[in-house]
Amino acid sequence: MLLYKIIFSPVLLSASPNVFTYFSQSNTAGKFIVFALLLLSLLAWTVMVGKYLDLQRLRDLNLNLQNKLNQSNSVLNLDPQFYSHVSGPYGVLSKNAIDAYYRTGHGWKNETARIGHVENALQRSVAEATILYESKMVLLGSIVSGAPFLGLLGTVWGVMDAFGSIALKSSANIQTLAPGVSGALLTTVAALLVAIPSVFGYNYLLTQSKIMITDLENFASSFADRIELEAYTVKEDEE
């Protein structure tokens, strides 16, 4: 109610044509769509900022674990408590792989089957992490795609009302038509203000997500190689 009073305050409405004037000239459907687009804009910015911070946090966790593993000579002989305290996609992936390796036991004669069990655990972990990386992107993509159509709907509806009201009058001129059209076009402007930053943010975040997914797949492959190499080395020493 307070926002409505501010928009329709005499000072703003008496000023030269501005966005508040155009808003007051919009029909009910146009005003509703503008408010809906405002909410979508807030939602889009919340998703973009939140997703960016999430990706940064996950990247830092991944790099921290990777540095620790690079400094270690063995991934199989690390303290069991090490994997219980790791976090992030790399942490979950490495923990699941180590658990899968030791869950099969040391008595397996077929070491290849044991490594295959580890690789299956890595594949499942990569799939789960991929879902995590791509979370909220569908919502942001829906806003990018839907906002322009909402703006178009408001514009077409407003223009239709403007021409419909003129048809009921005995005379028509640009002065009677312009207010309704300008109010209708406001919804298109509002939609573009929502869609333009959202599409740039969506493309950037999608690219970063794909890069991190590729890095995750490379880490999984490298981790599997280290486990396999260490496992066969231990087996040869025992023989």
Short mmCIF file of C-alpha atoms in Angstrom, two decimals:
data_model
loop_
_atom_site.label_atom_id
_atom_site.label_comp_id
_atom_site.label_asym_id
_atom_site.label_seq_id
_atom_site.Cartn_x
_atom_site.Cartn_y
_atom_site.Cartn_z
CA MET A 1 0.00 0.00 0.00
CA LEU A 2 2.86 2.36 0.79
CA LEU A 3 4.51 1.61 -2.55
CA TYR A 4 1.20 2.33 -4.32
CA LYS A 5 0.92 5.74 -2.59
CA ILE A 6 4.49 6.62 -3.50
CA ILE A 7 3.97 5.73 -7.16
CA PHE A 8 0.77 7.74 -7.39
CA SER A 9 1.97 10.70 -5.29
CA PRO A 10 0.99 14.11 -6.77
CA VAL A 11 4.63 15.18 -7.01
CA LEU A 12 5.60 12.26 -9.21
CA LEU A 13 2.50 12.36 -11.35
CA SER A 14 2.71 16.11 -11.91
CA ALA A 15 6.34 15.90 -13.06
CA SER A 16 7.38 15.52 -16.67
CA PRO A 17 6.61 12.08 -18.16
CA ASN A 18 8.60 9.39 -16.37
CA VAL A 19 8.32 5.74 -15.47
CA PHE A 20 5.83 6.46 -12.67
CA THR A 21 3.63 8.40 -15.06
CA TYR A 22 3.69 5.54 -17.54
CA PHE A 23 2.91 3.10 -14.76
CA SER A 24 -0.15 5.12 -13.72
CA GLN A 25 -1.34 5.08 -17.34
CA SER A 26 -1.10 1.28 -17.57
CA ASN A 27 -4.20 -0.84 -17.25
CA THR A 28 -4.72 -3.24 -14.36
CA ALA A 29 -3.15 -6.18 -16.19
CA GLY A 30 -0.11 -4.07 -17.09
CA LYS A 31 0.41 -2.97 -13.49
CA PHE A 32 0.12 -6.54 -12.29
CA ILE A 33 2.69 -7.69 -14.88
CA VAL A 34 5.11 -4.92 -13.91
CA PHE A 35 4.89 -5.98 -10.26
CA ALA A 36 5.39 -9.61 -11.32
CA LEU A 37 8.46 -8.63 -13.34
CA LEU A 38 9.82 -6.72 -10.36
CA LEU A 39 9.54 -9.86 -8.24
CA LEU A 40 11.18 -11.92 -10.99
CA SER A 41 14.03 -9.41 -11.15
CA LEU A 42 14.64 -9.72 -7.40
CA LEU A 43 14.48 -13.51 -7.68
CA ALA A 44 16.88 -13.57 -10.65
CA TRP A 45 19.46 -11.40 -8.89
CA THR A 46 19.13 -13.50 -5.73
CA VAL A 47 19.70 -16.69 -7.72
CA MET A 48 22.64 -15.25 -9.69
CA VAL A 49 24.46 -13.87 -6.66
CA GLY A 50 23.75 -16.98 -4.60
CA LYS A 51 24.86 -19.33 -7.37
CA TYR A 52 28.06 -17.36 -7.94
CA LEU A 53 28.93 -17.52 -4.24
CA ASP A 54 28.12 -21.25 -4.14
CA LEU A 55 30.40 -21.98 -7.10
CA GLN A 56 33.19 -19.94 -5.54
CA ARG A 57 32.82 -21.81 -2.25
CA LEU A 58 32.84 -25.21 -3.96
CA ARG A 59 35.84 -24.24 -6.08
CA ASP A 60 37.81 -23.22 -2.98
CA LEU A 61 36.95 -26.49 -1.22
CA ASN A 62 37.98 -28.49 -4.28
CA LEU A 63 41.30 -26.69 -4.70
CA ASN A 64 42.09 -27.07 -1.01
CA LEU A 65 41.57 -30.84 -1.11
CA GLN A 66 43.42 -31.23 -4.39
CA ASN A 67 46.44 -29.41 -2.97
CA LYS A 68 46.45 -31.69 0.06
CA LEU A 69 46.24 -34.83 -2.09
CA ASN A 70 48.99 -33.57 -4.39
CA GLN A 71 51.26 -33.19 -1.37
CA SER A 72 50.54 -36.75 -0.23
CA ASN A 73 52.47 -39.74 -1.59
CA SER A 74 49.52 -42.07 -1.17
CA VAL A 75 45.74 -41.75 -1.19
CA LEU A 76 45.15 -45.24 0.23
CA ASN A 77 47.38 -44.92 3.27
CA LEU A 78 46.08 -41.59 4.52
CA ASP A 79 44.59 -41.40 8.00
CA PRO A 80 40.95 -42.59 7.78
CA GLN A 81 39.94 -39.46 9.66
CA PHE A 82 41.24 -37.39 6.76
CA TYR A 83 38.44 -38.46 4.42
CA SER A 84 35.79 -38.20 7.13
CA HIS A 85 36.44 -34.46 7.50
CA VAL A 86 36.69 -33.45 3.85
CA SER A 87 33.87 -31.53 2.18
CA GLY A 88 32.92 -30.26 -1.25
CA PRO A 89 32.41 -32.30 -4.44
CA TYR A 90 36.04 -33.49 -4.53
CA GLY A 91 35.79 -34.49 -0.88
CA VAL A 92 32.59 -36.51 -1.36
CA LEU A 93 34.01 -38.12 -4.49
CA SER A 94 37.30 -39.17 -2.87
CA LYS A 95 35.56 -40.43 0.28
CA ASN A 96 33.13 -42.58 -1.73
CA ALA A 97 35.99 -43.99 -3.80
CA ILE A 98 38.08 -44.91 -0.75
CA ASP A 99 35.06 -46.42 1.00
CA ALA A 100 34.30 -48.49 -2.09
CA TYR A 101 37.88 -49.71 -2.27
CA TYR A 102 38.07 -50.88 1.34
CA ARG A 103 34.51 -52.17 1.40
CA THR A 104 35.51 -54.93 -1.02
CA GLY A 105 38.20 -56.17 1.40
CA HIS A 106 41.86 -57.02 0.92
CA GLY A 107 41.28 -60.65 -0.01
CA TRP A 108 40.12 -60.12 -3.57
CA LYS A 109 42.12 -62.11 -6.05
CA ASN A 110 40.75 -60.14 -8.98
CA GLU A 111 42.09 -56.64 -8.38
CA THR A 112 40.54 -55.47 -11.65
CA ALA A 113 37.03 -56.12 -10.32
CA ARG A 114 37.92 -54.21 -7.17
CA ILE A 115 39.07 -51.20 -9.19
CA GLY A 116 35.90 -51.45 -11.25
CA HIS A 117 33.90 -51.16 -8.04
CA VAL A 118 35.79 -47.96 -7.24
CA GLU A 119 35.17 -46.55 -10.71
CA ASN A 120 31.44 -47.19 -10.37
CA ALA A 121 31.43 -45.27 -7.09
CA LEU A 122 33.27 -42.40 -8.79
CA GLN A 123 30.77 -42.29 -11.64
CA ARG A 124 27.86 -42.06 -9.21
CA SER A 125 29.61 -39.30 -7.28
CA VAL A 126 30.27 -37.33 -10.47
CA ALA A 127 26.59 -37.60 -11.45
CA GLU A 128 25.48 -36.35 -8.03
CA ALA A 129 27.98 -33.48 -8.09
CA THR A 130 26.82 -32.51 -11.59
CA ILE A 131 23.29 -32.08 -10.26
CA LEU A 132 24.70 -29.88 -7.49
CA TYR A 133 26.62 -27.71 -9.97
CA GLU A 134 23.58 -27.26 -12.21
CA SER A 135 21.09 -26.57 -9.41
CA LYS A 136 19.01 -23.37 -9.72
CA MET A 137 20.04 -22.97 -13.37
CA VAL A 138 16.66 -24.19 -14.58
CA LEU A 139 14.93 -21.51 -12.50
CA LEU A 140 17.21 -18.80 -13.87
CA GLY A 141 16.74 -20.08 -17.42
CA SER A 142 12.97 -19.98 -16.96
CA ILE A 143 13.16 -16.33 -15.91
CA VAL A 144 15.33 -15.51 -18.93
CA SER A 145 12.84 -17.18 -21.27
CA GLY A 146 9.62 -16.13 -19.57
CA ALA A 147 10.23 -12.45 -18.76
CA PRO A 148 10.12 -11.21 -22.41
CA PHE A 149 6.84 -13.06 -22.99
CA LEU A 150 5.31 -11.48 -19.89
CA GLY A 151 6.36 -8.07 -21.20
CA LEU A 152 4.91 -8.83 -24.61
CA LEU A 153 1.66 -9.96 -23.02
CA GLY A 154 1.39 -6.71 -21.06
CA THR A 155 2.13 -4.59 -24.12
CA VAL A 156 -0.37 -6.36 -26.38
CA TRP A 157 -3.03 -6.26 -23.69
CA GLY A 158 -2.41 -2.56 -23.02
CA VAL A 159 -2.49 -1.61 -26.70
CA MET A 160 -5.67 -3.65 -27.15
CA ASP A 161 -7.32 -1.76 -24.28
CA ALA A 162 -6.10 1.59 -25.63
CA PHE A 163 -7.57 1.00 -29.08
CA GLY A 164 -10.71 -0.52 -27.56
CA SER A 165 -11.37 2.58 -25.46
CA ILE A 166 -10.83 4.85 -28.47
CA ALA A 167 -13.32 2.81 -30.49
CA LEU A 168 -16.01 3.70 -27.96
CA LYS A 169 -15.36 7.44 -28.37
CA SER A 170 -16.75 9.61 -31.14
CA SER A 171 -13.35 11.08 -31.96
CA ALA A 172 -9.78 9.82 -31.67
CA ASN A 173 -6.42 11.57 -31.73
CA ILE A 174 -2.85 11.02 -30.64
CA GLN A 175 -3.46 12.70 -27.27
CA THR A 176 -6.05 10.11 -26.30
CA LEU A 177 -4.09 7.16 -27.69
CA ALA A 178 -0.59 7.98 -26.46
CA PRO A 179 -1.10 7.53 -22.69
CA GLY A 180 -2.49 4.02 -23.06
CA VAL A 181 0.24 2.96 -25.51
CA SER A 182 3.06 4.41 -23.39
CA GLY A 183 1.69 2.58 -20.36
CA ALA A 184 1.50 -0.63 -22.38
CA LEU A 185 5.08 -0.30 -23.62
CA LEU A 186 6.30 0.01 -20.03
CA THR A 187 5.80 -3.72 -19.55
CA THR A 188 8.17 -4.46 -22.45
CA VAL A 189 10.81 -2.16 -20.97
CA ALA A 190 10.41 -3.82 -17.57
CA ALA A 191 10.72 -7.27 -19.15
CA LEU A 192 13.93 -6.31 -20.95
CA LEU A 193 15.39 -4.92 -17.74
CA VAL A 194 14.77 -8.33 -16.18
CA ALA A 195 15.87 -10.50 -19.11
CA ILE A 196 19.04 -8.68 -20.23
CA PRO A 197 21.08 -8.97 -17.00
CA SER A 198 19.60 -12.43 -16.38
CA VAL A 199 20.76 -13.80 -19.73
CA PHE A 200 24.31 -12.54 -19.18
CA GLY A 201 24.34 -13.98 -15.67
CA TYR A 202 22.87 -17.27 -16.89
CA ASN A 203 25.46 -17.71 -19.63
CA TYR A 204 28.33 -16.88 -17.28
CA LEU A 205 27.15 -19.22 -14.52
CA LEU A 206 26.39 -22.00 -17.01
CA THR A 207 29.91 -21.72 -18.45
CA GLN A 208 31.47 -21.81 -14.98
CA SER A 209 29.37 -24.84 -14.07
CA LYS A 210 30.47 -26.71 -17.19
CA ILE A 211 34.12 -25.89 -16.48
CA MET A 212 33.80 -27.17 -12.92
CA ILE A 213 32.05 -30.34 -14.12
CA THR A 214 34.91 -31.00 -16.54
CA ASP A 215 37.42 -30.41 -13.73
CA LEU A 216 35.47 -32.83 -11.55
CA GLU A 217 35.55 -35.53 -14.22
CA ASN A 218 39.30 -35.03 -14.64
CA PHE A 219 39.81 -35.24 -10.88
CA ALA A 220 37.77 -38.46 -10.72
CA SER A 221 39.84 -40.00 -13.51
CA SER A 222 43.10 -38.95 -11.86
CA PHE A 223 41.97 -40.22 -8.45
CA ALA A 224 40.98 -43.58 -9.95
CA ASP A 225 44.41 -43.83 -11.60
CA ARG A 226 46.17 -43.17 -8.30
CA ILE A 227 44.11 -45.82 -6.50
CA GLU A 228 44.74 -48.36 -9.26
CA LEU A 229 48.47 -47.66 -9.36
CA GLU A 230 48.85 -47.89 -5.60
CA ALA A 231 46.69 -51.02 -5.41
CA TYR A 232 48.73 -52.92 -8.00
CA THR A 233 51.97 -51.70 -6.42
CA VAL A 234 50.90 -53.08 -3.04
CA LYS A 235 49.84 -56.36 -4.65
CA GLU A 236 53.20 -56.76 -6.39
CA ASP A 237 55.03 -56.08 -3.11
CA GLU A 238 52.98 -58.73 -1.35
CA GLU A 239 53.75 -61.29 -4.06
#
